[in-house]
Coordinates of C-alpha atoms in Angstrom, one line a residue:
X1 CA 4.0 -7.7 -3.8
X2 CA 3.6 -3.9 -3.9
X3 CA 0.7 -2.0 -5.5
X4 CA 1.2 0.2 -8.5
X5 CA 1.4 3.5 -6.6
X6 CA 4.3 2.2 -4.4
X7 CA 6.2 0.8 -7.4
X8 CA 5.7 4.1 -9.3
X9 CA 7.1 6.1 -6.4
X10 CA 10.0 3.6 -6.0
X11 CA 10.8 3.9 -9.7
X12 CA 10.8 7.7 -9.3
X13 CA 13.1 7.6 -6.3
X14 CA 15.6 5.3 -8.1
X15 CA 15.5 7.5 -11.2
X16 CA 16.1 10.6 -9.2
X17 CA 19.0 9.0 -7.3
X18 CA 20.6 7.9 -10.6
X19 CA 20.1 11.4 -12.1
X20 CA 21.7 13.1 -9.0
X21 CA 24.3 10.3 -8.5
X22 CA 23.4 9.9 -4.9
X23 CA 22.2 7.1 -2.7
X24 CA 19.5 6.8 0.0
X25 CA 19.0 4.7 3.1
X26 CA 16.0 3.7 5.1
X27 CA 15.5 3.4 8.8
X28 CA 12.3 1.6 9.5
X29 CA 10.3 0.4 12.5
X30 CA 6.6 -0.3 11.8
X31 CA 7.3 -0.9 8.1
X32 CA 9.8 -3.6 8.9
X33 CA 12.0 -3.0 5.8
X34 CA 9.1 -2.6 3.3
X35 CA 10.4 0.8 2.1
X36 CA 13.8 -0.7 1.3
X37 CA 12.0 -3.7 -0.2
X38 CA 9.9 -1.5 -2.5
X39 CA 13.1 0.3 -3.7
X40 CA 14.8 -3.1 -4.4
X41 CA 11.9 -4.1 -6.6
X42 CA 13.1 -1.6 -9.1
X43 CA 15.8 -2.6 -11.6
X44 CA 18.8 -0.5 -11.0
X45 CA 18.1 0.0 -7.3
X46 CA 21.8 -0.8 -6.6
X47 CA 22.5 2.7 -7.8
X48 CA 20.0 4.2 -5.3
X49 CA 19.6 2.1 -2.2
X50 CA 22.8 2.3 -0.1
X51 CA 21.3 0.3 2.9
X52 CA 18.3 -0.2 5.0
X53 CA 18.1 -0.5 8.8
X54 CA 15.2 -2.4 10.3
X55 CA 15.0 -0.9 13.8
X56 CA 11.9 -2.6 15.1
X57 CA 12.8 -2.6 18.8
X58 CA 14.0 0.3 20.9
X59 CA 17.3 -1.4 21.4
X60 CA 17.8 -1.7 17.7
X61 CA 17.1 2.0 17.3
X62 CA 19.9 2.8 19.7
X63 CA 22.3 0.1 18.6
X64 CA 22.0 0.4 14.8
X65 CA 21.5 4.1 14.3
X66 CA 22.4 5.7 17.7
X67 CA 19.1 6.9 18.9
X68 CA 19.7 7.9 22.5
X69 CA 17.8 5.6 24.9
X70 CA 16.8 8.6 27.0
X71 CA 15.2 10.2 24.0
X72 CA 13.1 7.0 23.5
X73 CA 12.3 6.9 27.2
X74 CA 11.2 10.5 27.4
X75 CA 9.3 10.8 24.1
X76 CA 8.4 7.2 23.2
X77 CA 9.5 5.3 20.2
X78 CA 6.6 6.7 18.1
X79 CA 7.4 10.4 18.3
X80 CA 8.8 13.3 16.2
X81 CA 12.0 13.4 18.2
X82 CA 12.7 9.7 17.7
X83 CA 11.9 9.8 14.0
X84 CA 14.3 12.7 13.5
X85 CA 17.0 10.9 15.4
X86 CA 16.4 7.8 13.4
X87 CA 16.9 9.7 10.1
X88 CA 20.0 11.5 11.3
X89 CA 21.4 8.3 12.6
X90 CA 20.8 6.6 9.3
X91 CA 23.0 9.2 7.6
X92 CA 25.7 9.0 10.3
X93 CA 25.8 5.2 9.9
X94 CA 25.8 5.1 6.1
X95 CA 27.3 6.7 3.0
X96 CA 23.8 7.8 1.9
X97 CA 23.0 11.4 0.9
X98 CA 19.4 11.2 2.1
X99 CA 17.7 9.1 4.7
X100 CA 14.0 8.4 5.5
X101 CA 12.8 7.1 8.8
X102 CA 9.5 5.6 9.8
X103 CA 8.1 4.8 13.2
X104 CA 4.5 4.2 14.1
X105 CA 1.7 2.0 15.5
X106 CA 0.4 -0.3 12.8
X107 CA -2.0 -2.1 15.1
X108 CA -4.2 -3.7 15.8
X109 CA -2.9 -3.3 19.4
X110 CA -0.5 -0.8 20.9
X111 CA -2.4 2.4 20.6
X112 CA -3.5 4.9 23.3
X113 CA -5.5 8.0 23.6
X114 CA -2.5 10.2 22.8
X115 CA -0.9 7.8 20.3
X116 CA -3.7 5.9 18.4
X117 CA -3.3 2.9 16.1
X118 CA -2.4 4.3 12.7
X119 CA -0.2 7.1 14.0
X120 CA 3.1 7.2 12.0
X121 CA 6.0 9.6 12.3
X122 CA 8.3 10.2 9.3
X123 CA 11.5 12.1 9.0
X124 CA 13.9 12.8 6.1
X125 CA 17.4 13.9 6.6
X126 CA 19.7 15.3 3.9
X127 CA 23.4 15.2 4.4
X128 CA 24.6 18.7 5.4
X129 CA 21.0 19.9 5.1
X130 CA 17.6 19.9 6.8
X131 CA 15.8 17.2 8.8
X132 CA 12.1 17.3 8.1
X133 CA 9.3 15.7 10.0
X134 CA 5.8 14.7 9.0
X135 CA 3.1 12.7 10.8
X136 CA 0.0 11.0 9.7
X137 CA -2.8 8.9 11.2
X138 CA -3.8 6.2 8.7
X139 CA -7.1 4.3 8.8
X140 CA -7.5 0.7 8.2
X141 CA -6.0 -2.6 9.3
X142 CA -2.3 -3.3 9.9
X143 CA -1.6 -4.0 6.3
X144 CA -3.3 -0.8 5.2
X145 CA -1.4 1.3 7.7
X146 CA 1.9 -0.2 6.6
X147 CA 1.2 0.1 2.9
X148 CA 0.1 3.8 3.3
X149 CA 3.3 4.4 5.4
X150 CA 5.5 2.9 2.6
X151 CA 3.9 5.1 0.0
X152 CA 4.3 8.2 2.2
X153 CA 7.9 7.4 3.0
X154 CA 8.8 7.0 -0.7
X155 CA 7.0 10.3 -1.5
X156 CA 8.9 12.1 1.3
X157 CA 12.1 10.6 0.1
X158 CA 11.4 11.8 -3.5
X159 CA 10.7 15.3 -2.2
X160 CA 13.9 15.4 -0.2
X161 CA 15.9 14.3 -3.2
X162 CA 14.3 17.0 -5.3
X163 CA 14.9 19.6 -2.6
X164 CA 11.1 20.2 -2.2

């Protein structure tokens, strides 16, 4: 189901969670739960994955993790502001110590001149700590964009757990 890179990253996240005795949560839009799915592929994931939110619609972003509708309206669902709010909302609606959020345009439709297909915003939030943002424009078809997004989200989650 997942390639070796994704499984390796998921194994590292689970191991780091177990070592630190903390749990994580995911707040996903364009990946549709694939980050949580990759983590749950690893034996022992119940010691690492507290919960996953699939917030595919704007309404779900607001209802499930408290992203203000005005923020979505002003910046768009695919934006730094919304990714940050998703990660913070994941923490406030879970017992996790670290959250990762993913929102983007996987394609093949939905892009624009300012927000092209392949644009993905990521955020990690650490309880009582920093919220960090990253963005990437991935090439390829919908599957390639989503797989690259899962790998990046897991890498960012691992970095947040390690305090990098």
